[in-house]
């Protein structure tokens, strides 16, 4: 069986070679998920982080980013794996809009490697990908957050629930809005399917998404899950923005 599986994977790599999530060419050596020469361009967040959202901080004297000092979040804590650089921005854009679904598998596996300790400490029982609205998912053909969650869950042995939480409002893209508009945009954007409350009741959940900027989307999703009876709600994103009020980060 293993030989047959390896043979099948080899055939797929020949017919549909993997693309590198950094340079977007066929990965070298062939069959890898990222080019050897591109690995050093993906550097995870280092140094001091916000104690709540994990944004990079300016100095080790700070505990919270400027957003978390003024906003009461509905999630308990979270972690972002990579700083939101131009390399990550382009890569995640291709994942979302360029049909590069294999990038989601790569980033889900990387997230499992870097965030395993936190996820175990948080006693996560269920992964919940942040849902797209039905119309947007039909247009795109897939939800990138679900691909990330499935890859992460497979690595860590944690089940994924992509059905209980759904987006009932076809919201505007958050990147086009200021902080106040973002909050209004996401108000009552999510809901729980009637028969799903028991599935999430009392469980520690991990919301999974691609990018964290202000946390408005994740807060709205966490609030909905908490109202439905979930235990603690945490989050994981592949990329996380920087604190606009931070100085030079610690190295």
Coordinates of C-alpha atoms in Angstrom, one line a residue:
X1 CA 0.0 0.0 0.0
X2 CA 2.8 2.4 0.9
X3 CA 4.6 1.7 -2.3
X4 CA 1.4 2.3 -4.3
X5 CA 0.8 5.5 -2.4
X6 CA 4.4 6.8 -3.1
X7 CA 4.0 5.8 -6.8
X8 CA 0.8 7.7 -7.0
X9 CA 2.3 10.8 -5.4
X10 CA 5.3 10.6 -7.8
X11 CA 2.9 10.4 -10.8
X12 CA 1.0 13.5 -9.5
X13 CA 4.2 15.4 -9.0
X14 CA 5.1 14.7 -12.6
X15 CA 1.7 15.6 -14.0
X16 CA 1.0 18.5 -11.7
X17 CA 4.4 19.7 -10.2
X18 CA 4.2 21.6 -7.0
X19 CA 4.7 25.4 -7.1
X20 CA 6.9 27.1 -4.5
X21 CA 4.8 29.5 -2.3
X22 CA 7.6 32.1 -2.4
X23 CA 8.8 32.3 -6.0
X24 CA 5.7 30.6 -7.5
X25 CA 7.8 28.6 -9.9
X26 CA 8.0 24.8 -9.9
X27 CA 9.7 23.9 -6.6
X28 CA 13.3 22.8 -6.7
X29 CA 14.2 20.1 -6.1
X30 CA 11.1 18.8 -7.8
X31 CA 8.5 17.3 -5.5
X32 CA 9.3 19.6 -2.5
X33 CA 6.7 22.0 -1.3
X34 CA 9.1 25.0 -1.3
X35 CA 12.4 25.7 -3.1
X36 CA 15.5 25.2 -1.0
X37 CA 16.7 28.6 -1.9
X38 CA 13.4 30.2 -0.8
X39 CA 13.1 28.7 2.7
X40 CA 15.1 31.5 4.2
X41 CA 12.7 34.1 2.9
X42 CA 9.9 32.8 5.2
X43 CA 11.0 33.9 8.7
X44 CA 8.5 33.4 11.5
X45 CA 7.7 36.2 14.0
X46 CA 10.6 36.6 16.5
X47 CA 11.1 38.6 19.6
X48 CA 8.5 40.1 21.9
X49 CA 4.8 39.5 21.1
X50 CA 1.5 40.8 22.3
X51 CA 0.3 38.6 25.1
X52 CA -3.2 38.3 23.6
X53 CA -2.9 38.5 19.8
X54 CA 0.8 37.7 19.4
X55 CA 1.6 40.8 17.2
X56 CA 5.2 41.7 17.2
X57 CA 6.0 44.4 19.8
X58 CA 8.4 47.3 19.7
X59 CA 10.3 46.4 22.9
X60 CA 10.4 43.7 25.5
X61 CA 9.0 46.1 28.1
X62 CA 5.5 46.0 26.5
X63 CA 2.9 43.3 27.1
X64 CA 0.1 44.3 24.7
X65 CA -0.1 45.9 21.3
X66 CA -2.0 49.2 21.0
X67 CA -5.1 47.4 19.7
X68 CA -5.3 44.9 22.6
X69 CA -4.8 47.7 25.1
X70 CA -8.0 49.4 24.0
X71 CA -10.2 46.6 22.7
X72 CA -11.8 43.8 24.8
X73 CA -11.5 40.7 22.6
X74 CA -13.9 37.8 22.5
X75 CA -11.1 35.3 21.8
X76 CA -8.9 34.1 24.7
X77 CA -5.6 34.2 22.9
X78 CA -4.1 33.7 19.5
X79 CA -1.0 33.2 17.4
X80 CA 0.2 34.4 14.0
X81 CA 3.1 32.5 12.4
X82 CA 4.7 35.0 10.0
X83 CA 4.9 38.8 9.9
X84 CA 2.7 40.2 7.1
X85 CA 5.6 41.0 4.7
X86 CA 5.3 41.5 0.9
X87 CA 6.4 37.9 0.4
X88 CA 3.6 36.5 2.6
X89 CA 1.1 39.0 1.2
X90 CA 1.8 37.8 -2.4
X91 CA 1.8 34.2 -1.4
X92 CA -1.5 34.3 0.5
X93 CA -3.1 36.3 -2.4
X94 CA -2.2 33.5 -4.7
X95 CA -3.7 31.0 -2.2
X96 CA -6.9 33.0 -2.1
X97 CA -7.4 34.2 -5.6
X98 CA -4.9 32.4 -7.8
X99 CA -6.1 28.8 -7.3
X100 CA -2.9 27.8 -5.5
X101 CA -4.6 25.5 -3.0
X102 CA -1.4 23.6 -2.4
X103 CA -0.1 26.7 -0.6
X104 CA -2.7 26.1 2.0
X105 CA -1.5 22.6 2.6
X106 CA 2.1 23.9 3.0
X107 CA 1.1 26.7 5.4
X108 CA -1.1 24.4 7.4
X109 CA 1.8 22.0 8.0
X110 CA 4.1 24.8 8.8
X111 CA 1.6 26.2 11.3
X112 CA 1.5 22.8 13.0
X113 CA 5.2 22.8 13.4
X114 CA 5.5 26.3 14.9
X115 CA 2.3 26.4 16.9
X116 CA 2.1 22.8 18.2
X117 CA 3.2 23.8 21.8
X118 CA 0.6 26.6 22.1
X119 CA -2.2 24.5 20.7
X120 CA -1.5 21.7 23.1
X121 CA -1.3 24.2 26.0
X122 CA -4.7 25.6 25.0
X123 CA -6.2 22.1 25.0
X124 CA -7.8 22.6 21.6
X125 CA -10.5 20.1 20.8
X126 CA -11.8 21.3 17.5
X127 CA -10.5 23.5 14.6
X128 CA -13.0 25.9 13.1
X129 CA -12.0 27.6 9.8
X130 CA -13.4 31.1 9.4
X131 CA -16.1 30.7 6.8
X132 CA -16.7 32.6 3.6
X133 CA -20.1 33.7 2.6
X134 CA -21.8 31.1 0.3
X135 CA -21.7 33.4 -2.8
X136 CA -18.0 34.2 -2.3
X137 CA -17.1 30.6 -1.8
X138 CA -19.1 29.5 -4.9
X139 CA -17.2 32.1 -6.9
X140 CA -13.8 31.2 -5.6
X141 CA -14.5 27.4 -5.5
X142 CA -13.0 26.8 -2.0
X143 CA -12.3 28.4 1.3
X144 CA -8.6 28.9 2.0
X145 CA -9.2 28.9 5.8
X146 CA -10.7 25.4 5.5
X147 CA -7.7 24.1 3.5
X148 CA -5.4 25.5 6.2
X149 CA -7.4 24.0 9.0
X150 CA -7.6 20.5 7.3
X151 CA -3.8 20.4 6.9
X152 CA -3.2 21.6 10.5
X153 CA -5.7 19.2 11.9
X154 CA -4.2 16.3 10.0
X155 CA -0.8 17.0 11.4
X156 CA -2.0 17.4 15.0
X157 CA -4.8 14.8 15.1
X158 CA -7.5 17.4 15.8
X159 CA -10.9 17.3 14.1
X160 CA -12.1 20.1 11.9
X161 CA -15.6 21.5 12.0
X162 CA -16.3 23.5 8.8
X163 CA -20.1 23.3 9.2
X164 CA -21.2 24.7 12.5
X165 CA -20.2 28.3 11.9
X166 CA -21.4 30.1 8.8
X167 CA -21.3 33.6 7.5
X168 CA -24.8 34.9 7.0
X169 CA -23.8 38.4 5.7
X170 CA -21.8 38.9 2.5
X171 CA -19.5 41.4 4.1
X172 CA -17.3 43.9 2.3
X173 CA -13.5 43.0 2.2
X174 CA -12.1 44.3 5.5
X175 CA -8.9 45.6 3.9
X176 CA -11.0 48.4 2.3
X177 CA -12.3 49.7 5.6
X178 CA -11.1 51.7 8.6
X179 CA -11.3 50.2 12.1
X180 CA -14.8 51.6 12.9
X181 CA -16.1 50.5 9.5
X182 CA -14.6 47.0 10.1
X183 CA -16.5 46.5 13.3
X184 CA -19.8 47.6 11.7
X185 CA -19.1 45.5 8.7
X186 CA -18.7 42.3 10.8
X187 CA -21.6 43.0 13.3
X188 CA -23.8 39.9 13.3
X189 CA -21.9 38.5 10.3
X190 CA -21.8 35.0 11.6
X191 CA -24.3 32.4 12.9
X192 CA -24.4 28.8 14.2
X193 CA -26.5 26.2 12.4
X194 CA -29.3 25.0 14.6
X195 CA -28.2 21.4 15.0
X196 CA -24.5 22.3 15.7
X197 CA -24.7 23.8 19.1
X198 CA -24.1 20.4 20.8
X199 CA -21.1 19.8 18.6
X200 CA -19.2 22.8 20.0
X201 CA -20.8 23.1 23.5
X202 CA -18.1 23.4 26.2
X203 CA -15.2 22.7 23.8
X204 CA -12.0 24.7 23.4
X205 CA -12.0 25.9 19.8
X206 CA -9.3 27.2 17.5
X207 CA -10.4 29.6 14.8
X208 CA -8.2 29.3 11.7
X209 CA -7.7 32.0 9.1
X210 CA -5.0 33.3 6.8
X211 CA -4.4 36.9 8.1
X212 CA -4.8 38.9 11.3
X213 CA -4.8 42.7 11.1
X214 CA -7.1 44.2 13.7
X215 CA -8.8 41.0 14.8
X216 CA -12.3 42.2 14.0
X217 CA -13.3 39.2 11.9
X218 CA -12.0 36.7 14.5
X219 CA -13.6 38.6 17.3
X220 CA -17.0 38.5 15.6
X221 CA -16.6 34.7 14.9
X222 CA -15.4 34.1 18.5
X223 CA -18.3 36.1 19.9
X224 CA -20.8 34.0 17.9
X225 CA -19.2 30.7 19.0
X226 CA -19.1 31.8 22.7
X227 CA -22.8 32.7 22.6
X228 CA -23.6 29.3 21.2
X229 CA -21.9 27.6 24.2
X230 CA -18.3 27.1 23.2
X231 CA -15.7 26.9 25.9
X232 CA -12.6 29.1 25.3
X233 CA -12.0 30.3 21.7
X234 CA -8.4 30.8 20.5
X235 CA -7.1 31.6 17.0
X236 CA -4.3 30.8 14.6
X237 CA -3.4 32.8 11.5
X238 CA -0.6 32.3 9.0
X239 CA 0.2 36.0 8.8
X240 CA -0.1 38.8 11.4
X241 CA 0.2 42.5 10.9
X242 CA 2.5 44.7 13.0
X243 CA 1.4 47.1 15.7
X244 CA 1.3 50.6 14.0
X245 CA 2.3 52.2 17.2
X246 CA 5.3 50.0 17.9
X247 CA 8.9 51.1 17.6
X248 CA 11.8 49.1 16.4
X249 CA 11.2 45.4 17.4
X250 CA 13.6 43.5 19.6
X251 CA 15.9 41.2 17.6

